[in-house]
DNA sequence: TAGCTTTGATGCTATAAAACATACATCGAG
DNA sequence: CTCGATGTATGTTTTATAGCATCAAAGCTA
């Protein structure tokens, strides 16, 4: 069971939370518009085409968002960590979800009612502007990703994905082990390649001592080298 | 010389303009914060890495925004038509430009001062929300594009690009000729392929009577077929 | 524990698309 | 008009990577 007490506090008290800069009144009202839900590993939160039914904030856990492409091949377009938003693009843009969200591990998700978001939060220009900045950053990321995923070669794409995982989830206490334990298939779907090629290329990196593999544990041994591989394409 | 009179009116009077829903006061103040500039064909508006110096609205003309990837290969990530915004992501996200903007034909661009945008426009929650919706739509587009550009085959990618040009710029009076005259290189850069392959595949489409080519004029003869090619990958 | 399913590893083959080469057409500058 | 530059066209070669097949290991379930 995940700890919902500390999580709930974080939603309004942690500066990294989108709700941090609501005023006291708004924060109090927010409490009446949220609900929490537990998700097990590999559970669907929403699917491509669904109508969004709330503003979702990940309190604990990890979530991947992917789109299905040609022949059902999935491309992971985003990964979320605690205090990150899920599916807000569809809600705010008044569209249906254009990706599917699935938990990568047991997760706790806070749902805020659309009414609160539209009628109160968005009337607060600090909140609105924070949303705008968030969207701008994500759009920049998405554009950059379009280019790298289309232009880099397999090694470059995989290296970039590993760096991305490092930046998003950081390392374990040892300072080298990625704090994310994805299946080879997920790594492949993140990097726009087949599972075979993800496995193969991870092995190559390992034999080149750039990383070390122990099942799903990946240790980054030579970050500089990895960054060079990523830049090179 | 482009007509700046009608263009300037459109900025506040055309419902499609982002400034349409400013109130009367704001619209008047806006007038003191804008300037117009003419650009010739193939002129740079800003480059990747530049600091944004205003909120740009295309009044007349066409503009492409591209990112440089591996080995200088460019990927066009966006095309703009009149009343569209240029480079607003960087300004609002307080980042540097992550793409380069170049005119495809003689263009007229309206620059709004950042002060007006930040101190007045964004205080208007209708305006903010319109920006949010715009960003959401563009992010959805970018995510979708990431998947199609990585997964579809050449034919599918080119077909998609042609449909994209049709949706954005429409047809000439004959109802079939695309109202956009790009070089083969630009078409290639839009579709993530080499120029040779763009030329080759356009020829194939032409011999299949899906399109007709006359220099840079492209006529879409069989839109259904083109859509099928695009969907199929 | 045995049997089944899923995941990971690796070799081989097929193929889409890049890279390269060459030629022709068009266009603007001198 | 001529010349070089640029854009378009098309054939050939090379290569990266998908696709497939097989096998081993690990994880589940009965």
Coordinates of C-alpha atoms (C1' of nucleotides) in Angstrom, one line a residue:
Chain A
X1 CA 0.0 0.0 0.0
X2 CA 1.4 3.4 -1.0
X3 CA 1.3 6.2 1.5
X4 CA -1.4 8.6 0.5
X5 CA -0.8 10.9 3.5
X6 CA 2.5 12.4 2.5
X7 CA 1.4 12.3 -1.2
X8 CA -1.6 14.4 -0.6
X9 CA 0.4 17.0 1.3
X10 CA 2.9 17.2 -1.5
X11 CA 0.2 18.1 -4.0
X12 CA -0.2 21.6 -2.5
X13 CA 3.0 21.9 -0.5
X14 CA 5.7 20.8 -2.8
X15 CA 7.0 23.7 -5.0
X16 CA 7.2 21.2 -7.8
X17 CA 3.5 20.6 -7.8
X18 CA 1.4 22.5 -10.3
X19 CA -0.9 23.4 -7.5
X20 CA 1.7 24.9 -5.3
X21 CA 1.0 28.5 -6.4
X22 CA -2.7 28.4 -5.9
X23 CA -3.7 30.8 -3.1
X24 CA -5.0 29.5 0.3
X25 CA -8.6 29.8 -0.7
X26 CA -8.1 27.9 -3.9
X27 CA -6.1 25.2 -2.1
X28 CA -8.9 24.7 0.4
X29 CA -11.4 24.3 -2.4
X30 CA -9.2 22.0 -4.2
X31 CA -9.5 19.5 -1.3
X32 CA -13.2 19.1 -2.2
X33 CA -12.4 18.3 -5.8
X34 CA -9.9 15.6 -5.6
X35 CA -10.0 11.9 -5.3
X36 CA -7.2 9.3 -5.0
X37 CA -6.9 6.0 -6.8
X38 CA -4.5 3.1 -6.5
X39 CA -3.3 1.4 -9.6
X40 CA -1.5 -1.9 -9.8
X41 CA 1.5 -2.5 -12.1
X42 CA 0.6 -2.6 -15.8
X43 CA -2.9 -1.2 -15.4
X44 CA -4.5 1.1 -17.9
X45 CA -5.3 4.6 -16.8
X46 CA -6.9 5.7 -20.1
X47 CA -6.7 4.7 -23.7
X48 CA -6.2 6.5 -26.9
X49 CA -9.6 7.9 -28.0
X50 CA -11.0 8.1 -24.4
X51 CA -12.7 11.3 -23.3
X52 CA -10.6 12.8 -20.4
X53 CA -12.6 12.7 -17.1
X54 CA -10.3 14.6 -14.9
X55 CA -7.0 16.4 -14.4
X56 CA -4.6 13.6 -13.3
X57 CA -1.6 14.1 -11.1
X58 CA 0.7 11.2 -10.4
X59 CA 1.4 11.1 -6.7
X60 CA 3.5 7.9 -6.6
X61 CA 4.7 5.4 -9.1
X62 CA 5.7 5.5 -12.8
X63 CA 3.5 5.8 -15.8
X64 CA 4.2 5.5 -19.5
X65 CA 2.1 7.2 -22.3
X66 CA 2.3 5.6 -25.7
X67 CA 0.7 5.9 -29.1
X68 CA -0.1 3.1 -31.4
X69 CA 1.4 3.4 -34.8
X70 CA 1.5 1.3 -38.0
X71 CA 0.7 -2.4 -37.3
X72 CA 0.1 -1.7 -33.6
X73 CA 3.7 -0.9 -32.9
X74 CA 3.8 1.4 -29.9
X75 CA 5.9 4.4 -29.4
X76 CA 6.3 5.7 -25.8
X77 CA 5.9 9.5 -26.1
X78 CA 6.2 10.3 -22.4
X79 CA 7.1 8.9 -19.0
X80 CA 5.8 10.4 -15.8
X81 CA 7.3 10.6 -12.3
X82 CA 5.6 11.7 -9.1
X83 CA 4.0 15.2 -9.2
X84 CA 3.9 14.9 -13.0
X85 CA 0.7 15.4 -14.9
X86 CA -1.0 12.7 -17.0
X87 CA -3.4 13.3 -19.9
X88 CA -3.8 17.1 -19.1
X89 CA -3.2 17.9 -22.8
X90 CA -6.4 16.2 -23.8
X91 CA -8.5 17.8 -21.0
X92 CA -7.2 21.3 -21.5
X93 CA -7.3 21.1 -25.3
X94 CA -10.8 19.7 -25.2
X95 CA -9.9 16.7 -27.2
X96 CA -9.9 13.0 -26.6
X97 CA -6.7 11.3 -25.4
X98 CA -4.2 10.8 -28.2
X99 CA -2.2 8.3 -26.2
X100 CA -2.7 5.4 -23.8
X101 CA -1.4 5.6 -20.2
X102 CA -0.3 2.5 -18.4
X103 CA 1.4 2.2 -15.0
X104 CA 4.9 0.7 -15.0
X105 CA 4.6 -0.1 -11.3
X106 CA 2.1 0.3 -8.5
X107 CA 0.9 3.9 -8.6
X108 CA -1.2 6.4 -6.8
X109 CA -3.1 8.9 -8.9
X110 CA -4.9 12.1 -7.8
X111 CA -7.9 13.1 -9.9
X112 CA -9.0 16.7 -9.9
X113 CA -12.4 17.6 -11.2
X114 CA -12.5 19.4 -14.5
X115 CA -14.8 22.0 -13.0
X116 CA -12.2 23.0 -10.5
X117 CA -9.6 23.3 -13.1
X118 CA -11.7 25.3 -15.5
X119 CA -13.7 27.4 -13.1
X120 CA -11.1 28.2 -10.5
X121 CA -7.5 27.2 -11.3
X122 CA -7.4 28.6 -14.8
X123 CA -8.8 31.9 -13.5
X124 CA -5.6 32.3 -11.6
X125 CA -3.1 33.7 -14.1
X126 CA -0.1 32.3 -12.2
X127 CA -1.6 28.8 -12.5
X128 CA -2.4 29.4 -16.2
X129 CA 1.0 30.6 -16.9
X130 CA 2.6 27.7 -15.2
X131 CA 0.5 25.4 -17.4
X132 CA 1.6 27.4 -20.4
X133 CA 5.2 27.0 -19.5
X134 CA 4.7 23.3 -18.9
X135 CA 3.1 22.9 -22.3
X136 CA 5.9 24.9 -24.0
X137 CA 8.6 22.7 -22.4
X138 CA 6.8 19.5 -23.4
X139 CA 6.3 20.8 -27.0
X140 CA 10.0 21.6 -27.2
X141 CA 10.8 18.2 -26.0
X142 CA 8.4 16.5 -28.4
X143 CA 9.8 18.5 -31.4
X144 CA 13.3 17.6 -30.4
X145 CA 12.3 13.9 -30.0
X146 CA 10.7 13.9 -33.5
X147 CA 14.0 14.8 -35.0
X148 CA 16.2 12.5 -33.0
X149 CA 14.0 9.5 -33.3
X150 CA 13.8 10.0 -37.0
X151 CA 17.4 10.9 -37.7
X152 CA 19.7 9.1 -35.2
X153 CA 20.8 5.6 -35.7
X154 CA 19.9 2.8 -33.3
X155 CA 22.9 3.4 -31.0
X156 CA 22.2 7.1 -30.8
X157 CA 18.5 6.5 -30.1
X158 CA 19.2 4.0 -27.4
X159 CA 21.8 6.1 -25.7
X160 CA 19.5 9.1 -25.8
X161 CA 16.7 7.0 -24.1
X162 CA 19.0 5.9 -21.4
X163 CA 20.1 9.5 -20.7
X164 CA 16.4 10.4 -20.7
X165 CA 15.6 7.8 -18.1
X166 CA 18.5 9.0 -16.0
X167 CA 17.4 12.6 -16.2
X168 CA 13.8 11.7 -15.4
X169 CA 14.2 9.1 -12.6
X170 CA 17.8 9.5 -11.5
X171 CA 20.1 6.9 -10.0
X172 CA 19.8 4.5 -7.1
X173 CA 22.0 5.2 -4.0
X174 CA 25.0 3.7 -5.7
X175 CA 25.0 6.6 -8.2
X176 CA 25.1 4.5 -11.3
X177 CA 22.0 2.2 -11.4
X178 CA 19.0 3.7 -13.2
X179 CA 16.1 4.1 -10.9
X180 CA 13.8 2.6 -13.6
X181 CA 13.4 -1.0 -14.4
X182 CA 11.8 -1.3 -17.8
X183 CA 11.3 -4.4 -19.9
X184 CA 13.4 -4.6 -23.0
X185 CA 10.2 -4.1 -25.0
X186 CA 9.5 -0.8 -23.2
X187 CA 13.1 0.4 -23.8
X188 CA 12.6 -0.5 -27.5
X189 CA 9.2 1.3 -27.7
X190 CA 10.8 4.3 -26.1
X191 CA 13.7 4.3 -28.6
X192 CA 11.8 3.5 -31.8
X193 CA 13.3 0.2 -32.5
X194 CA 12.4 -3.5 -32.3
X195 CA 12.9 -5.4 -29.1
X196 CA 15.6 -7.6 -30.7
X197 CA 17.6 -4.5 -31.6
X198 CA 17.2 -3.0 -28.1
X199 CA 18.5 -6.2 -26.6
X200 CA 21.3 -6.5 -29.1
X201 CA 22.4 -2.9 -28.7
X202 CA 22.2 -3.0 -24.9
X203 CA 24.5 -6.0 -25.1
X204 CA 26.9 -4.1 -27.3
X205 CA 27.0 -1.1 -24.9
X206 CA 27.6 -3.6 -22.1
X207 CA 30.5 -5.3 -23.9
X208 CA 31.9 -1.8 -24.6
X209 CA 31.7 -1.1 -20.8
X210 CA 29.4 1.9 -21.4
X211 CA 26.8 0.3 -19.3
X212 CA 26.5 -2.8 -17.1
X213 CA 23.4 -5.0 -17.3
X214 CA 22.0 -7.2 -14.6
X215 CA 18.5 -8.2 -15.7
X216 CA 16.4 -5.1 -15.8
X217 CA 19.0 -3.2 -13.7
X218 CA 21.0 -0.9 -15.9
X219 CA 24.1 0.8 -14.5
X220 CA 25.6 3.7 -16.5
X221 CA 29.3 3.3 -16.3
X222 CA 30.5 5.9 -18.7
X223 CA 28.0 8.8 -19.1
X224 CA 30.3 10.9 -21.2
X225 CA 30.7 8.1 -23.7
X226 CA 26.9 7.6 -23.7
X227 CA 26.4 11.3 -24.3
X228 CA 28.8 11.2 -27.2
X229 CA 27.1 8.2 -28.7
X230 CA 23.8 10.0 -28.4
X231 CA 25.1 13.2 -30.0
X232 CA 26.8 11.5 -32.8
X233 CA 23.6 9.8 -33.9
Chain B
X1 CA 4.6 45.1 -51.5
X2 CA 2.1 43.3 -49.3
X3 CA -0.9 45.1 -48.1
X4 CA -0.4 45.9 -44.4
X5 CA -3.7 47.8 -44.0
X6 CA -6.0 44.8 -44.2
X7 CA -3.5 42.6 -42.4
X8 CA -3.4 44.9 -39.4
X9 CA -7.2 44.9 -39.2
X10 CA -7.3 41.1 -39.2
X11 CA -5.0 40.9 -36.2
X12 CA -7.8 42.1 -33.9
X13 CA -10.9 41.7 -36.0
X14 CA -10.5 38.2 -37.5
X15 CA -12.0 35.6 -35.1
X16 CA -9.1 33.3 -36.1
X17 CA -6.6 35.7 -34.7
X18 CA -5.3 35.0 -31.2
X19 CA -5.9 38.7 -30.3
X20 CA -9.6 38.6 -31.3
X21 CA -10.8 38.0 -27.8
X22 CA -8.9 40.7 -26.1
X23 CA -11.3 43.4 -24.8
X24 CA -11.5 46.9 -26.3
X25 CA -9.0 48.4 -23.9
X26 CA -6.5 45.7 -24.5
X27 CA -6.9 45.9 -28.2
X28 CA -6.2 49.6 -28.1
X29 CA -3.1 49.2 -26.0
X30 CA -2.0 46.4 -28.4
X31 CA -1.7 49.0 -31.1
X32 CA 1.2 50.7 -29.2
X33 CA 3.1 47.5 -28.9
X34 CA 3.2 46.1 -32.4
X35 CA 5.5 46.7 -35.3
X36 CA 5.4 45.2 -38.8
X37 CA 8.2 43.9 -40.9
X38 CA 8.5 42.7 -44.5
X39 CA 10.5 39.6 -45.3
X40 CA 11.6 38.5 -48.7
X41 CA 11.5 34.9 -49.8
X42 CA 14.0 32.6 -48.1
X43 CA 14.8 35.1 -45.3
X44 CA 15.6 34.0 -41.8
X45 CA 13.3 35.2 -39.1
X46 CA 15.1 33.6 -36.2
X47 CA 17.6 30.7 -35.8
X48 CA 17.8 27.8 -33.4
X49 CA 19.4 29.0 -30.2
X50 CA 18.3 32.7 -30.6
X51 CA 16.6 34.4 -27.7
X52 CA 13.1 35.3 -28.7
X53 CA 12.6 39.1 -29.0
X54 CA 8.8 39.3 -29.4
X55 CA 5.6 37.5 -30.0
X56 CA 5.4 37.0 -33.8
X57 CA 2.2 36.7 -35.8
X58 CA 2.4 36.0 -39.5
X59 CA 0.1 38.4 -41.3
X60 CA 0.8 37.4 -44.9
X61 CA 3.0 34.7 -46.5
X62 CA 4.3 31.3 -45.6
X63 CA 6.9 30.3 -43.1
X64 CA 8.6 27.0 -42.3
X65 CA 10.1 26.1 -39.0
X66 CA 12.8 23.4 -39.0
X67 CA 15.3 21.8 -36.6
X68 CA 18.7 20.7 -37.6
X69 CA 19.5 17.1 -36.9
X70 CA 22.3 14.7 -37.4
X71 CA 24.7 15.9 -40.0
X72 CA 22.8 19.1 -40.6
X73 CA 19.8 17.3 -42.0
X74 CA 16.8 19.5 -41.5
X75 CA 13.4 18.4 -40.4
X76 CA 10.5 20.8 -40.9
X77 CA 8.5 20.6 -37.8
X78 CA 5.9 23.3 -38.6
X79 CA 4.5 25.4 -41.4
X80 CA 2.6 28.6 -40.8
X81 CA -0.1 30.4 -42.6
X82 CA -1.5 33.9 -42.1
X83 CA -2.7 34.6 -38.6
X84 CA -0.6 31.8 -37.3
X85 CA 2.0 32.3 -34.6
X86 CA 5.7 31.9 -35.0
X87 CA 8.2 31.2 -32.2
X88 CA 5.7 31.8 -29.4
X89 CA 6.7 28.5 -27.7
X90 CA 10.2 29.8 -26.9
X91 CA 8.9 33.2 -25.7
X92 CA 6.2 31.9 -23.5
X93 CA 8.3 29.0 -22.3
X94 CA 11.2 31.4 -21.5
X95 CA 13.6 29.4 -23.5
X96 CA 15.6 30.0 -26.7
X97 CA 14.2 29.1 -30.0
X98 CA 14.6 25.4 -30.7
X99 CA 13.9 25.7 -34.4
X100 CA 14.8 28.0 -37.2
X101 CA 12.1 30.0 -39.0
X102 CA 12.5 30.9 -42.7
X103 CA 10.0 32.5 -45.1
X104 CA 8.9 30.4 -48.0
X105 CA 7.7 33.4 -49.9
X106 CA 7.5 37.2 -49.4
X107 CA 5.9 37.6 -45.9
X108 CA 4.6 40.2 -43.5
X109 CA 5.2 39.7 -39.9
X110 CA 3.7 41.5 -36.9
X111 CA 5.9 41.6 -33.8
X112 CA 4.1 42.2 -30.4
X113 CA 6.3 43.3 -27.5
X114 CA 6.9 40.7 -24.8
X115 CA 5.8 43.2 -22.2
X116 CA 2.4 43.5 -23.6
X117 CA 2.0 39.7 -23.8
X118 CA 3.2 39.1 -20.3
X119 CA 1.8 42.1 -18.5
X120 CA -1.5 42.5 -20.2
X121 CA -2.6 39.7 -22.6
X122 CA -1.8 36.8 -20.2
X123 CA -3.7 38.5 -17.4
X124 CA -6.8 38.0 -19.5
X125 CA -7.8 34.4 -18.8
X126 CA -9.6 34.1 -22.1
X127 CA -6.4 34.9 -23.9
X128 CA -4.4 32.5 -21.7
X129 CA -6.8 29.8 -22.2
X130 CA -6.7 30.2 -26.0
X131 CA -2.9 30.0 -25.8
X132 CA -3.3 26.8 -23.8
X133 CA -5.6 25.3 -26.3
X134 CA -3.3 26.2 -29.1
X135 CA -0.3 24.6 -27.3
X136 CA -2.4 21.5 -26.6
X137 CA -3.3 21.1 -30.2
X138 CA 0.2 21.6 -31.4
X139 CA 1.5 19.2 -28.8
X140 CA -1.0 16.6 -30.0
X141 CA 0.1 17.2 -33.6
X142 CA 3.8 16.9 -32.7
X143 CA 3.3 13.6 -30.8
X144 CA 1.3 12.2 -33.7
X145 CA 3.9 13.3 -36.1
X146 CA 6.7 11.7 -34.1
X147 CA 4.9 8.4 -34.5
X148 CA 4.1 8.7 -38.2
X149 CA 7.5 10.0 -39.2
X150 CA 9.2 7.2 -37.4
X151 CA 6.9 4.3 -38.3
X152 CA 5.4 5.0 -41.7
X153 CA 7.3 4.1 -44.9
X154 CA 8.3 6.6 -47.5
X155 CA 5.1 6.5 -49.5
X156 CA 3.0 6.9 -46.3
X157 CA 5.1 9.8 -45.1
X158 CA 5.0 11.6 -48.4
X159 CA 1.2 11.1 -48.7
X160 CA 0.7 12.4 -45.2
X161 CA 2.8 15.5 -46.0
X162 CA 0.8 16.2 -49.1
X163 CA -2.4 15.9 -47.1
X164 CA -0.9 18.1 -44.5
X165 CA -0.2 20.8 -47.0
X166 CA -3.7 20.5 -48.4
X167 CA -5.2 20.9 -44.9
X168 CA -3.0 23.9 -44.1
X169 CA -3.0 25.8 -47.3
X170 CA -5.9 24.4 -49.3
X171 CA -6.3 24.3 -53.0
X172 CA -6.1 26.9 -55.8
X173 CA -9.4 27.8 -57.6
X174 CA -9.3 24.7 -59.6
X175 CA -9.9 22.7 -56.5
X176 CA -7.0 20.3 -57.0
X177 CA -3.7 22.3 -57.1
X178 CA -2.0 22.7 -53.8
X179 CA -1.7 26.3 -52.7
X180 CA 1.9 25.7 -51.7
X181 CA 4.9 25.6 -54.0
X182 CA 7.7 23.9 -52.1
X183 CA 11.0 22.8 -53.5
X184 CA 11.5 19.0 -53.6
X185 CA 14.0 19.5 -50.8
X186 CA 11.5 21.2 -48.6
X187 CA 9.0 18.4 -49.3
X188 CA 11.7 15.9 -48.4
X189 CA 12.5 17.8 -45.2
X190 CA 8.9 17.9 -44.2
X191 CA 8.5 14.1 -44.8
X192 CA 11.8 12.9 -43.2
X193 CA 13.4 11.5 -46.4
X194 CA 16.2 12.4 -48.8
X195 CA 15.5 14.7 -51.7
X196 CA 16.1 11.9 -54.2
X197 CA 13.5 9.8 -52.5
X198 CA 11.0 12.7 -52.4
X199 CA 11.4 13.2 -56.2
X200 CA 11.3 9.5 -56.9
X201 CA 8.1 8.9 -54.8
X202 CA 6.4 12.0 -56.2
X203 CA 7.1 10.6 -59.7
X204 CA 5.7 7.2 -58.7
X205 CA 2.5 8.9 -57.3
X206 CA 2.2 10.8 -60.5
X207 CA 2.6 7.7 -62.7
X208 CA -0.1 6.1 -60.5
X209 CA -2.4 9.1 -61.2
X210 CA -2.7 9.9 -57.5
X211 CA -1.2 13.3 -58.2
X212 CA -0.1 15.3 -61.2
X213 CA 3.1 17.2 -61.2
X214 CA 4.0 20.4 -63.2
X215 CA 7.2 21.7 -61.8
X216 CA 6.4 22.8 -58.2
X217 CA 2.7 22.7 -58.9
X218 CA 1.2 19.6 -57.4
X219 CA -2.4 18.6 -58.1
X220 CA -4.1 16.0 -56.0
X221 CA -6.1 13.8 -58.3
X222 CA -7.2 11.1 -56.0
X223 CA -7.4 12.2 -52.4
X224 CA -9.0 9.0 -51.2
X225 CA -6.2 7.0 -52.5
X226 CA -3.7 9.4 -51.0
X227 CA -5.4 9.0 -47.6
X228 CA -5.3 5.3 -47.9
X229 CA -1.6 5.4 -48.8
X230 CA -1.0 7.6 -45.7
X231 CA -3.0 5.4 -43.3
X232 CA -1.4 2.2 -44.6
X233 CA 2.0 3.4 -43.7
Chain C
dT1 C1' 8.2 -29.9 -8.5
dA2 C1' 6.7 -29.9 -13.2
dG3 C1' 4.8 -27.6 -16.9
dC4 C1' 3.6 -23.4 -19.0
dT5 C1' 4.3 -18.6 -20.2
dT6 C1' 6.9 -14.6 -20.7
dT7 C1' 11.1 -12.3 -21.3
dG8 C1' 15.7 -12.1 -22.9
dA9 C1' 19.5 -13.4 -26.2
dT10 C1' 21.5 -14.2 -30.7
dG11 C1' 22.0 -15.6 -35.5
dC12 C1' 20.3 -15.2 -40.3
dT13 C1' 17.7 -13.2 -44.1
dA14 C1' 15.2 -9.7 -46.5
dT15 C1' 14.4 -5.2 -47.6
dA16 C1' 13.6 -0.2 -47.3
dA17 C1' 15.9 3.7 -47.7
dA18 C1' 20.3 6.2 -47.7
dA19 C1' 24.2 7.2 -50.2
dC20 C1' 26.4 7.9 -54.4
dA21 C1' 26.8 8.9 -59.3
dT22 C1' 25.4 11.0 -63.3
dA23 C1' 22.7 13.7 -66.4
dC24 C1' 19.4 17.0 -67.7
dA25 C1' 16.8 21.3 -67.1
dT26 C1' 16.2 25.8 -65.4
dC27 C1' 17.6 30.2 -64.0
dG28 C1' 19.9 34.3 -62.8
dA29 C1' 24.3 37.0 -63.3
dG30 C1' 27.7 38.8 -65.9
Chain D
dC1 C1' 24.0 34.6 -75.0
dT2 C1' 27.1 31.8 -72.1
dC3 C1' 28.5 30.0 -67.9
dG4 C1' 28.1 28.4 -63.4
dA5 C1' 24.9 27.3 -59.9
dT6 C1' 20.9 25.3 -58.4
dG7 C1' 17.1 22.2 -58.8
dT8 C1' 15.1 18.0 -60.7
dA9 C1' 15.3 13.3 -62.4
dT10 C1' 16.8 8.5 -62.3
dG11 C1' 19.8 4.4 -62.1
dT12 C1' 23.1 1.6 -59.0
dT13 C1' 25.3 0.3 -54.7
dT14 C1' 25.5 -0.1 -49.9
dT15 C1' 23.8 -0.4 -45.4
dA16 C1' 21.0 -0.1 -41.4
dT17 C1' 17.5 -2.3 -39.4
dA18 C1' 13.2 -4.9 -39.5
dG19 C1' 11.5 -9.5 -39.5
dC20 C1' 11.9 -14.1 -38.5
dA21 C1' 13.5 -18.2 -36.2
dT22 C1' 15.4 -20.5 -32.5
dC23 C1' 17.0 -21.2 -27.9
dA24 C1' 17.9 -20.2 -23.0
dA25 C1' 16.5 -18.3 -18.7
dA26 C1' 13.4 -16.7 -15.6
dG27 C1' 9.0 -16.2 -13.5
dC28 C1' 4.2 -18.1 -12.6
dT29 C1' 0.8 -21.3 -11.7
dA30 C1' -1.2 -25.5 -10.8

